[in-house]
């Protein structure tokens, strides 16, 4: 009898061990899946960089596909987690939809190529205007549809927005040291017992001359992808006016002084006062750039009324030769201003 009980007990123990092992495996699998889902929710949402191509190894691609096959989340969520493209149009390998107007696109591309061959900067608006000049009803004349078409056109023909290549400029160590010394010395003069201790910040003025060109500065242009040199032709520097701008340390602006290109005292110079708005002064100079006479005129029309309001003042200027003429410095000092 005891032998028969032992024979029955052994299969029961083996069956119980098998069931316990199966339950343990199922519980471990559930814990792993739950942990993966928690990690997926806690992980930051990545997105592919716009305008840049990303390259994935075969191992990376296989891991993404295997994760999707587990069915833990949707294809969109898996793609978002691994920062791969989520748009179906980016995953297709066919030719895509047919071009709506091949003749128009060919004309626009020819126009763009002609301008770029002459090193003329090309903007997206220029190409859209060209397309509408050929067919005013193209894309229904809707701005959003026109830009969508244009960016698709640029993508098909390996065009993109580029910045013109130029030589970088760096300040030398000598100039940096000079700048630091100037700032340190000037700041020290505003301290107690300094020569500028009694000068309030609303009487500290910085003035500088700046050119304003008739044609805007080129920042971007449409050009071929991967081109090592992106040229952009700009207008002549002679087509400009100059403006003397001054502002106090507290942000108050002094009246601007504009220098136009012309003969001093001639017809244009004499008619400026009639067409200028209030609190704007101007004169004419042959090269449209401040010289000794125009700098003295600025001092009389702009600085003298400001300095005559009373109290000490400080005028900060650059190292331009007109600012160092004895006559100019004497007249500024007579107004009670330090230069």
PDB file of C-alpha atoms in Angstrom, residues 46-331:
ATOM      1  CA  UNK A  46      11.636  62.168 -30.132  1.00  0.00           C
ATOM      2  CA  UNK A  47      11.021  63.644 -33.527  1.00  0.00           C
ATOM      3  CA  UNK A  48      13.225  63.542 -36.600  1.00  0.00           C
ATOM      4  CA  UNK A  49      15.200  66.706 -37.292  1.00  0.00           C
ATOM      5  CA  UNK A  50      13.598  68.869 -39.943  1.00  0.00           C
ATOM      6  CA  UNK A  51      15.683  69.560 -43.003  1.00  0.00           C
ATOM      7  CA  UNK A  52      18.259  66.864 -42.182  1.00  0.00           C
ATOM      8  CA  UNK A  53      18.582  63.294 -43.421  1.00  0.00           C
ATOM      9  CA  UNK A  54      18.961  60.595 -40.795  1.00  0.00           C
ATOM     10  CA  UNK A  55      20.741  57.302 -41.480  1.00  0.00           C
ATOM     11  CA  UNK A  56      19.848  54.091 -39.637  1.00  0.00           C
ATOM     12  CA  UNK A  57      21.880  50.910 -39.478  1.00  0.00           C
ATOM     13  CA  UNK A  58      20.380  47.539 -40.368  1.00  0.00           C
ATOM     14  CA  UNK A  59      20.478  46.567 -36.705  1.00  0.00           C
ATOM     15  CA  UNK A  60      18.509  49.673 -35.749  1.00  0.00           C
ATOM     16  CA  UNK A  61      15.918  49.062 -38.466  1.00  0.00           C
ATOM     17  CA  UNK A  62      15.502  45.424 -37.429  1.00  0.00           C
ATOM     18  CA  UNK A  63      14.985  46.377 -33.790  1.00  0.00           C
ATOM     19  CA  UNK A  64      12.260  48.872 -34.743  1.00  0.00           C
ATOM     20  CA  UNK A  65      10.447  46.302 -36.900  1.00  0.00           C
ATOM     21  CA  UNK A  66      10.664  43.610 -34.215  1.00  0.00           C
ATOM     22  CA  UNK A  67       9.308  45.995 -31.608  1.00  0.00           C
ATOM     23  CA  UNK A  68       6.364  46.829 -33.857  1.00  0.00           C
ATOM     24  CA  UNK A  69       5.652  43.128 -34.468  1.00  0.00           C
ATOM     25  CA  UNK A  70       5.237  42.588 -30.727  1.00  0.00           C
ATOM     26  CA  UNK A  71       2.021  44.602 -30.995  1.00  0.00           C
ATOM     27  CA  UNK A  72       2.674  46.600 -27.853  1.00  0.00           C
ATOM     28  CA  UNK A  73       1.763  49.877 -29.589  1.00  0.00           C
ATOM     29  CA  UNK A  74       0.776  51.255 -32.974  1.00  0.00           C
ATOM     30  CA  UNK A  75       3.135  51.871 -35.870  1.00  0.00           C
ATOM     31  CA  UNK A  76       2.825  55.649 -35.330  1.00  0.00           C
ATOM     32  CA  UNK A  77       3.827  55.342 -31.661  1.00  0.00           C
ATOM     33  CA  UNK A  78       6.755  53.076 -32.518  1.00  0.00           C
ATOM     34  CA  UNK A  79       7.977  55.494 -35.178  1.00  0.00           C
ATOM     35  CA  UNK A  80       7.644  58.439 -32.810  1.00  0.00           C
ATOM     36  CA  UNK A  81       9.546  56.603 -30.076  1.00  0.00           C
ATOM     37  CA  UNK A  82      12.517  55.911 -32.359  1.00  0.00           C
ATOM     38  CA  UNK A  83      12.414  59.300 -34.149  1.00  0.00           C
ATOM     39  CA  UNK A  84      11.739  57.855 -37.582  1.00  0.00           C
ATOM     40  CA  UNK A  85       9.433  59.359 -40.176  1.00  0.00           C
ATOM     41  CA  UNK A  86       5.749  59.058 -39.341  1.00  0.00           C
ATOM     42  CA  UNK A  87       4.393  60.287 -42.692  1.00  0.00           C
ATOM     43  CA  UNK A  88       3.503  57.561 -45.204  1.00  0.00           C
ATOM     44  CA  UNK A  89       4.620  59.815 -48.085  1.00  0.00           C
ATOM     45  CA  UNK A  90       8.149  59.720 -46.675  1.00  0.00           C
ATOM     46  CA  UNK A  91       8.177  55.924 -46.666  1.00  0.00           C
ATOM     47  CA  UNK A  92       6.995  55.313 -50.226  1.00  0.00           C
ATOM     48  CA  UNK A  93       9.397  54.498 -53.016  1.00  0.00           C
ATOM     49  CA  UNK A  94       7.152  55.169 -56.006  1.00  0.00           C
ATOM     50  CA  UNK A  95       7.299  58.257 -58.217  1.00  0.00           C
ATOM     51  CA  UNK A  96       4.429  59.950 -56.403  1.00  0.00           C
ATOM     52  CA  UNK A  97       1.672  61.982 -58.050  1.00  0.00           C
ATOM     53  CA  UNK A  98       2.175  63.389 -61.516  1.00  0.00           C
ATOM     54  CA  UNK A  99       3.273  66.988 -61.985  1.00  0.00           C
ATOM     55  CA  UNK A 100       0.237  69.223 -62.523  1.00  0.00           C
ATOM     56  CA  UNK A 101       1.867  71.583 -65.040  1.00  0.00           C
ATOM     57  CA  UNK A 102       5.260  70.362 -66.345  1.00  0.00           C
ATOM     58  CA  UNK A 103       5.670  73.322 -68.721  1.00  0.00           C
ATOM     59  CA  UNK A 104       5.152  75.837 -65.921  1.00  0.00           C
ATOM     60  CA  UNK A 105       7.598  74.048 -63.628  1.00  0.00           C
ATOM     61  CA  UNK A 106      10.192  73.902 -66.401  1.00  0.00           C
ATOM     62  CA  UNK A 107       9.842  77.651 -66.950  1.00  0.00           C
ATOM     63  CA  UNK A 108      10.179  78.371 -63.226  1.00  0.00           C
ATOM     64  CA  UNK A 109      13.276  76.162 -62.961  1.00  0.00           C
ATOM     65  CA  UNK A 110      14.820  77.849 -65.989  1.00  0.00           C
ATOM     66  CA  UNK A 111      14.137  81.259 -64.447  1.00  0.00           C
ATOM     67  CA  UNK A 112      15.729  80.172 -61.159  1.00  0.00           C
ATOM     68  CA  UNK A 113      18.769  78.723 -62.927  1.00  0.00           C
ATOM     69  CA  UNK A 114      19.277  81.889 -64.988  1.00  0.00           C
ATOM     70  CA  UNK A 115      19.286  84.071 -61.885  1.00  0.00           C
ATOM     71  CA  UNK A 116      21.620  81.760 -59.978  1.00  0.00           C
ATOM     72  CA  UNK A 117      24.032  81.629 -62.932  1.00  0.00           C
ATOM     73  CA  UNK A 118      24.309  85.404 -62.532  1.00  0.00           C
ATOM     74  CA  UNK A 119      24.829  85.035 -58.744  1.00  0.00           C
ATOM     75  CA  UNK A 120      21.514  86.751 -58.034  1.00  0.00           C
ATOM     76  CA  UNK A 121      19.793  85.648 -54.831  1.00  0.00           C
ATOM     77  CA  UNK A 122      16.458  83.884 -55.376  1.00  0.00           C
ATOM     78  CA  UNK A 123      13.643  83.802 -52.831  1.00  0.00           C
ATOM     79  CA  UNK A 124      10.527  81.655 -52.661  1.00  0.00           C
ATOM     80  CA  UNK A 125       8.327  84.678 -53.346  1.00  0.00           C
ATOM     81  CA  UNK A 126      10.220  85.377 -56.572  1.00  0.00           C
ATOM     82  CA  UNK A 127       9.482  81.887 -57.900  1.00  0.00           C
ATOM     83  CA  UNK A 128       5.824  82.106 -56.878  1.00  0.00           C
ATOM     84  CA  UNK A 129       5.464  85.463 -58.644  1.00  0.00           C
ATOM     85  CA  UNK A 130       7.083  83.918 -61.730  1.00  0.00           C
ATOM     86  CA  UNK A 131       4.631  80.998 -61.667  1.00  0.00           C
ATOM     87  CA  UNK A 132       1.635  83.334 -61.333  1.00  0.00           C
ATOM     88  CA  UNK A 133       2.925  85.493 -64.178  1.00  0.00           C
ATOM     89  CA  UNK A 134       2.764  82.406 -66.409  1.00  0.00           C
ATOM     90  CA  UNK A 135      -0.599  81.152 -65.134  1.00  0.00           C
ATOM     91  CA  UNK A 136      -2.559  83.487 -62.802  1.00  0.00           C
ATOM     92  CA  UNK A 137      -4.948  80.630 -61.907  1.00  0.00           C
ATOM     93  CA  UNK A 138      -2.186  78.215 -60.883  1.00  0.00           C
ATOM     94  CA  UNK A 139      -3.032  76.495 -57.562  1.00  0.00           C
ATOM     95  CA  UNK A 140      -6.107  78.688 -57.436  1.00  0.00           C
ATOM     96  CA  UNK A 141      -3.882  81.622 -56.499  1.00  0.00           C
ATOM     97  CA  UNK A 142      -3.967  80.406 -52.879  1.00  0.00           C
ATOM     98  CA  UNK A 143      -0.826  81.231 -50.934  1.00  0.00           C
ATOM     99  CA  UNK A 144      -0.759  78.020 -48.893  1.00  0.00           C
ATOM    100  CA  UNK A 145      -1.150  75.785 -51.946  1.00  0.00           C
ATOM    101  CA  UNK A 146       1.495  77.753 -53.843  1.00  0.00           C
ATOM    102  CA  UNK A 147       4.077  77.322 -51.092  1.00  0.00           C
ATOM    103  CA  UNK A 148       3.247  73.617 -50.774  1.00  0.00           C
ATOM    104  CA  UNK A 149       3.791  73.200 -54.521  1.00  0.00           C
ATOM    105  CA  UNK A 150       7.033  75.191 -54.425  1.00  0.00           C
ATOM    106  CA  UNK A 151       8.604  73.176 -51.602  1.00  0.00           C
ATOM    107  CA  UNK A 152       7.653  69.936 -53.370  1.00  0.00           C
ATOM    108  CA  UNK A 153       9.264  71.316 -56.529  1.00  0.00           C
ATOM    109  CA  UNK A 154      12.444  72.183 -54.637  1.00  0.00           C
ATOM    110  CA  UNK A 155      12.518  68.718 -53.061  1.00  0.00           C
ATOM    111  CA  UNK A 156      12.185  66.984 -56.434  1.00  0.00           C
ATOM    112  CA  UNK A 157      15.005  69.000 -57.984  1.00  0.00           C
ATOM    113  CA  UNK A 158      17.410  68.969 -54.966  1.00  0.00           C
ATOM    114  CA  UNK A 159      16.939  72.656 -54.221  1.00  0.00           C
ATOM    115  CA  UNK A 160      16.897  74.158 -50.760  1.00  0.00           C
ATOM    116  CA  UNK A 161      17.317  77.436 -48.902  1.00  0.00           C
ATOM    117  CA  UNK A 162      21.007  78.230 -48.440  1.00  0.00           C
ATOM    118  CA  UNK A 163      22.985  80.992 -46.801  1.00  0.00           C
ATOM    119  CA  UNK A 164      25.626  82.632 -48.997  1.00  0.00           C
ATOM    120  CA  UNK A 165      29.093  81.450 -48.034  1.00  0.00           C
ATOM    121  CA  UNK A 166      31.316  84.170 -46.703  1.00  0.00           C
ATOM    122  CA  UNK A 167      34.566  84.530 -44.849  1.00  0.00           C
ATOM    123  CA  UNK A 168      34.192  84.575 -41.089  1.00  0.00           C
ATOM    124  CA  UNK A 169      35.485  87.516 -39.085  1.00  0.00           C
ATOM    125  CA  UNK A 170      37.051  87.181 -35.660  1.00  0.00           C
ATOM    126  CA  UNK A 171      38.321  89.894 -33.372  1.00  0.00           C
ATOM    127  CA  UNK A 172      42.038  89.720 -32.705  1.00  0.00           C
ATOM    128  CA  UNK A 173      43.351  89.440 -29.175  1.00  0.00           C
ATOM    129  CA  UNK A 174      44.723  92.980 -29.434  1.00  0.00           C
ATOM    130  CA  UNK A 175      41.335  94.508 -30.289  1.00  0.00           C
ATOM    131  CA  UNK A 176      39.662  92.518 -27.531  1.00  0.00           C
ATOM    132  CA  UNK A 177      42.169  93.837 -24.998  1.00  0.00           C
ATOM    133  CA  UNK A 178      41.662  97.421 -26.211  1.00  0.00           C
ATOM    134  CA  UNK A 179      37.892  97.028 -25.867  1.00  0.00           C
ATOM    135  CA  UNK A 180      38.165  95.633 -22.342  1.00  0.00           C
ATOM    136  CA  UNK A 181      40.547  98.415 -21.277  1.00  0.00           C
ATOM    137  CA  UNK A 182      38.201 101.103 -22.622  1.00  0.00           C
ATOM    138  CA  UNK A 183      35.159  99.674 -20.838  1.00  0.00           C
ATOM    139  CA  UNK A 184      37.095  99.289 -17.588  1.00  0.00           C
ATOM    140  CA  UNK A 185      38.471 102.834 -17.634  1.00  0.00           C
ATOM    141  CA  UNK A 186      35.129 104.414 -18.554  1.00  0.00           C
ATOM    142  CA  UNK A 187      33.234 102.465 -15.892  1.00  0.00           C
ATOM    143  CA  UNK A 188      35.729 103.564 -13.260  1.00  0.00           C
ATOM    144  CA  UNK A 189      35.096 107.232 -14.030  1.00  0.00           C
ATOM    145  CA  UNK A 190      31.454 106.879 -12.948  1.00  0.00           C
ATOM    146  CA  UNK A 191      32.469 105.683  -9.469  1.00  0.00           C
ATOM    147  CA  UNK A 192      32.601 108.058  -6.467  1.00  0.00           C
ATOM    148  CA  UNK A 193      35.310 110.731  -6.844  1.00  0.00           C
ATOM    149  CA  UNK A 194      35.460 109.966 -10.576  1.00  0.00           C
ATOM    150  CA  UNK A 195      35.356 112.679 -13.238  1.00  0.00           C
ATOM    151  CA  UNK A 196      31.902 111.507 -14.424  1.00  0.00           C
ATOM    152  CA  UNK A 197      30.367 110.961 -10.998  1.00  0.00           C
ATOM    153  CA  UNK A 198      27.834 113.789 -11.450  1.00  0.00           C
ATOM    154  CA  UNK A 199      26.741 112.769 -14.977  1.00  0.00           C
ATOM    155  CA  UNK A 200      23.323 111.021 -14.874  1.00  0.00           C
ATOM    156  CA  UNK A 201      22.624 108.122 -17.216  1.00  0.00           C
ATOM    157  CA  UNK A 202      20.063 110.124 -19.200  1.00  0.00           C
ATOM    158  CA  UNK A 203      22.886 112.525 -20.143  1.00  0.00           C
ATOM    159  CA  UNK A 204      25.224 109.798 -21.439  1.00  0.00           C
ATOM    160  CA  UNK A 205      24.819 109.600 -25.222  1.00  0.00           C
ATOM    161  CA  UNK A 206      26.303 107.282 -27.836  1.00  0.00           C
ATOM    162  CA  UNK A 207      26.287 108.401 -31.483  1.00  0.00           C
ATOM    163  CA  UNK A 208      27.322 106.475 -34.569  1.00  0.00           C
ATOM    164  CA  UNK A 209      26.979 106.800 -38.330  1.00  0.00           C
ATOM    165  CA  UNK A 210      25.459 103.905 -40.225  1.00  0.00           C
ATOM    166  CA  UNK A 211      24.816 103.409 -43.959  1.00  0.00           C
ATOM    167  CA  UNK A 212      21.371 102.425 -45.212  1.00  0.00           C
ATOM    168  CA  UNK A 213      21.533 100.750 -48.620  1.00  0.00           C
ATOM    169  CA  UNK A 214      18.754 100.940 -51.181  1.00  0.00           C
ATOM    170  CA  UNK A 215      18.749  97.147 -51.647  1.00  0.00           C
ATOM    171  CA  UNK A 216      18.215  94.860 -48.695  1.00  0.00           C
ATOM    172  CA  UNK A 217      21.000  92.635 -47.472  1.00  0.00           C
ATOM    173  CA  UNK A 218      20.875  89.073 -48.808  1.00  0.00           C
ATOM    174  CA  UNK A 219      20.546  86.433 -46.083  1.00  0.00           C
ATOM    175  CA  UNK A 220      19.306  83.341 -47.961  1.00  0.00           C
ATOM    176  CA  UNK A 221      18.882  82.117 -51.514  1.00  0.00           C
ATOM    177  CA  UNK A 222      17.623  79.012 -53.270  1.00  0.00           C
ATOM    178  CA  UNK A 223      20.508  76.878 -54.479  1.00  0.00           C
ATOM    179  CA  UNK A 224      21.511  73.279 -55.126  1.00  0.00           C
ATOM    180  CA  UNK A 225      21.902  70.949 -52.169  1.00  0.00           C
ATOM    181  CA  UNK A 226      25.497  70.102 -51.320  1.00  0.00           C
ATOM    182  CA  UNK A 227      27.036  73.015 -53.238  1.00  0.00           C
ATOM    183  CA  UNK A 228      30.253  74.101 -51.515  1.00  0.00           C
ATOM    184  CA  UNK A 229      30.016  77.681 -52.806  1.00  0.00           C
ATOM    185  CA  UNK A 230      26.800  79.704 -52.737  1.00  0.00           C
ATOM    186  CA  UNK A 231      27.339  83.120 -54.330  1.00  0.00           C
ATOM    187  CA  UNK A 232      24.998  86.083 -54.050  1.00  0.00           C
ATOM    188  CA  UNK A 233      25.542  89.353 -55.861  1.00  0.00           C
ATOM    189  CA  UNK A 234      24.618  92.519 -53.987  1.00  0.00           C
ATOM    190  CA  UNK A 235      24.132  96.090 -55.089  1.00  0.00           C
ATOM    191  CA  UNK A 236      26.877  98.691 -55.145  1.00  0.00           C
ATOM    192  CA  UNK A 237      27.783 100.289 -51.819  1.00  0.00           C
ATOM    193  CA  UNK A 238      27.473 103.723 -53.452  1.00  0.00           C
ATOM    194  CA  UNK A 239      23.666 103.433 -53.612  1.00  0.00           C
ATOM    195  CA  UNK A 240      22.999 104.466 -50.044  1.00  0.00           C
ATOM    196  CA  UNK A 241      22.183 107.190 -47.559  1.00  0.00           C
ATOM    197  CA  UNK A 242      23.880 107.639 -44.186  1.00  0.00           C
ATOM    198  CA  UNK A 243      22.141 108.210 -40.870  1.00  0.00           C
ATOM    199  CA  UNK A 244      23.643 109.633 -37.675  1.00  0.00           C
ATOM    200  CA  UNK A 245      21.806 107.961 -34.801  1.00  0.00           C
ATOM    201  CA  UNK A 246      22.210 108.910 -31.141  1.00  0.00           C
ATOM    202  CA  UNK A 247      20.638 107.411 -28.029  1.00  0.00           C
ATOM    203  CA  UNK A 248      21.042 107.956 -24.292  1.00  0.00           C
ATOM    204  CA  UNK A 249      21.950 105.248 -21.793  1.00  0.00           C
ATOM    205  CA  UNK A 250      18.310 105.225 -20.653  1.00  0.00           C
ATOM    206  CA  UNK A 251      17.002 104.584 -24.180  1.00  0.00           C
ATOM    207  CA  UNK A 252      15.886 108.073 -25.216  1.00  0.00           C
ATOM    208  CA  UNK A 253      16.511 108.691 -28.917  1.00  0.00           C
ATOM    209  CA  UNK A 254      17.850 111.956 -30.245  1.00  0.00           C
ATOM    210  CA  UNK A 255      16.589 113.270 -33.615  1.00  0.00           C
ATOM    211  CA  UNK A 256      18.146 111.365 -36.548  1.00  0.00           C
ATOM    212  CA  UNK A 257      20.391 113.181 -39.000  1.00  0.00           C
ATOM    213  CA  UNK A 258      20.303 111.875 -42.597  1.00  0.00           C
ATOM    214  CA  UNK A 259      23.030 112.496 -45.167  1.00  0.00           C
ATOM    215  CA  UNK A 260      21.839 112.212 -48.784  1.00  0.00           C
ATOM    216  CA  UNK A 261      24.005 112.037 -51.872  1.00  0.00           C
ATOM    217  CA  UNK A 262      24.118 115.441 -53.566  1.00  0.00           C
ATOM    218  CA  UNK A 263      25.921 118.741 -53.856  1.00  0.00           C
ATOM    219  CA  UNK A 264      25.884 120.800 -50.642  1.00  0.00           C
ATOM    220  CA  UNK A 265      23.859 123.979 -51.042  1.00  0.00           C
ATOM    221  CA  UNK A 266      22.357 122.924 -54.384  1.00  0.00           C
ATOM    222  CA  UNK A 267      18.685 122.448 -55.291  1.00  0.00           C
ATOM    223  CA  UNK A 268      18.148 119.127 -53.480  1.00  0.00           C
ATOM    224  CA  UNK A 269      19.898 120.328 -50.342  1.00  0.00           C
ATOM    225  CA  UNK A 270      17.833 123.505 -50.266  1.00  0.00           C
ATOM    226  CA  UNK A 271      14.521 121.623 -50.566  1.00  0.00           C
ATOM    227  CA  UNK A 272      15.147 119.093 -47.781  1.00  0.00           C
ATOM    228  CA  UNK A 273      13.636 121.198 -44.996  1.00  0.00           C
ATOM    229  CA  UNK A 274      10.312 121.364 -46.855  1.00  0.00           C
ATOM    230  CA  UNK A 275       9.877 117.601 -47.196  1.00  0.00           C
ATOM    231  CA  UNK A 276      11.374 116.318 -43.936  1.00  0.00           C
ATOM    232  CA  UNK A 277       9.076 115.433 -41.010  1.00  0.00           C
ATOM    233  CA  UNK A 278       9.426 117.094 -37.635  1.00  0.00           C
ATOM    234  CA  UNK A 279      12.494 116.285 -35.518  1.00  0.00           C
ATOM    235  CA  UNK A 280      14.408 114.915 -38.515  1.00  0.00           C
ATOM    236  CA  UNK A 281      17.389 116.779 -39.950  1.00  0.00           C
ATOM    237  CA  UNK A 282      19.260 116.179 -43.192  1.00  0.00           C
ATOM    238  CA  UNK A 283      21.865 117.547 -45.560  1.00  0.00           C
ATOM    239  CA  UNK A 284      23.656 116.587 -48.781  1.00  0.00           C
ATOM    240  CA  UNK A 285      27.184 115.330 -49.294  1.00  0.00           C
ATOM    241  CA  UNK A 286      28.841 114.186 -52.512  1.00  0.00           C
ATOM    242  CA  UNK A 287      29.368 110.588 -51.341  1.00  0.00           C
ATOM    243  CA  UNK A 288      26.456 110.432 -48.874  1.00  0.00           C
ATOM    244  CA  UNK A 289      28.862 110.030 -45.970  1.00  0.00           C
ATOM    245  CA  UNK A 290      29.477 112.366 -42.982  1.00  0.00           C
ATOM    246  CA  UNK A 291      32.531 114.603 -43.324  1.00  0.00           C
ATOM    247  CA  UNK A 292      33.778 117.595 -41.311  1.00  0.00           C
ATOM    248  CA  UNK A 293      31.017 120.043 -42.384  1.00  0.00           C
ATOM    249  CA  UNK A 294      28.190 117.518 -41.910  1.00  0.00           C
ATOM    250  CA  UNK A 295      29.544 116.487 -38.491  1.00  0.00           C
ATOM    251  CA  UNK A 296      29.589 120.119 -37.389  1.00  0.00           C
ATOM    252  CA  UNK A 297      26.030 120.545 -38.660  1.00  0.00           C
ATOM    253  CA  UNK A 298      24.953 117.518 -36.620  1.00  0.00           C
ATOM    254  CA  UNK A 299      26.549 119.062 -33.550  1.00  0.00           C
ATOM    255  CA  UNK A 300      24.680 122.357 -34.062  1.00  0.00           C
ATOM    256  CA  UNK A 301      21.250 120.908 -34.924  1.00  0.00           C
ATOM    257  CA  UNK A 302      21.127 117.798 -32.732  1.00  0.00           C
ATOM    258  CA  UNK A 303      23.705 117.933 -29.963  1.00  0.00           C
ATOM    259  CA  UNK A 304      23.602 121.640 -29.107  1.00  0.00           C
ATOM    260  CA  UNK A 305      19.862 121.662 -28.218  1.00  0.00           C
ATOM    261  CA  UNK A 306      20.321 118.528 -26.110  1.00  0.00           C
ATOM    262  CA  UNK A 307      23.412 119.781 -24.272  1.00  0.00           C
ATOM    263  CA  UNK A 308      21.810 123.198 -23.734  1.00  0.00           C
ATOM    264  CA  UNK A 309      19.097 121.685 -21.535  1.00  0.00           C
ATOM    265  CA  UNK A 310      21.513 122.004 -18.623  1.00  0.00           C
ATOM    266  CA  UNK A 311      23.681 119.705 -16.570  1.00  0.00           C
ATOM    267  CA  UNK A 312      26.868 117.823 -17.458  1.00  0.00           C
ATOM    268  CA  UNK A 313      26.784 115.360 -20.345  1.00  0.00           C
ATOM    269  CA  UNK A 314      28.981 112.753 -22.002  1.00  0.00           C
ATOM    270  CA  UNK A 315      29.157 112.117 -25.759  1.00  0.00           C
ATOM    271  CA  UNK A 316      30.598 108.774 -26.872  1.00  0.00           C
ATOM    272  CA  UNK A 317      31.871 108.619 -30.465  1.00  0.00           C
ATOM    273  CA  UNK A 318      33.948 106.178 -32.500  1.00  0.00           C
ATOM    274  CA  UNK A 319      37.487 106.755 -33.781  1.00  0.00           C
ATOM    275  CA  UNK A 320      36.344 108.522 -36.956  1.00  0.00           C
ATOM    276  CA  UNK A 321      38.700 111.327 -38.007  1.00  0.00           C
ATOM    277  CA  UNK A 322      35.901 113.917 -38.124  1.00  0.00           C
ATOM    278  CA  UNK A 323      35.280 113.380 -34.415  1.00  0.00           C
ATOM    279  CA  UNK A 324      38.882 114.287 -33.549  1.00  0.00           C
ATOM    280  CA  UNK A 325      39.135 117.630 -35.359  1.00  0.00           C
ATOM    281  CA  UNK A 326      40.175 120.456 -32.977  1.00  0.00           C
ATOM    282  CA  UNK A 327      37.293 122.698 -34.042  1.00  0.00           C
ATOM    283  CA  UNK A 328      34.688 120.017 -33.363  1.00  0.00           C
ATOM    284  CA  UNK A 329      36.122 118.989 -29.991  1.00  0.00           C
ATOM    285  CA  UNK A 330      36.367 122.658 -28.882  1.00  0.00           C
ATOM    286  CA  UNK A 331      32.742 123.375 -29.716  1.00  0.00           C
TER     287      UNK A 331
END
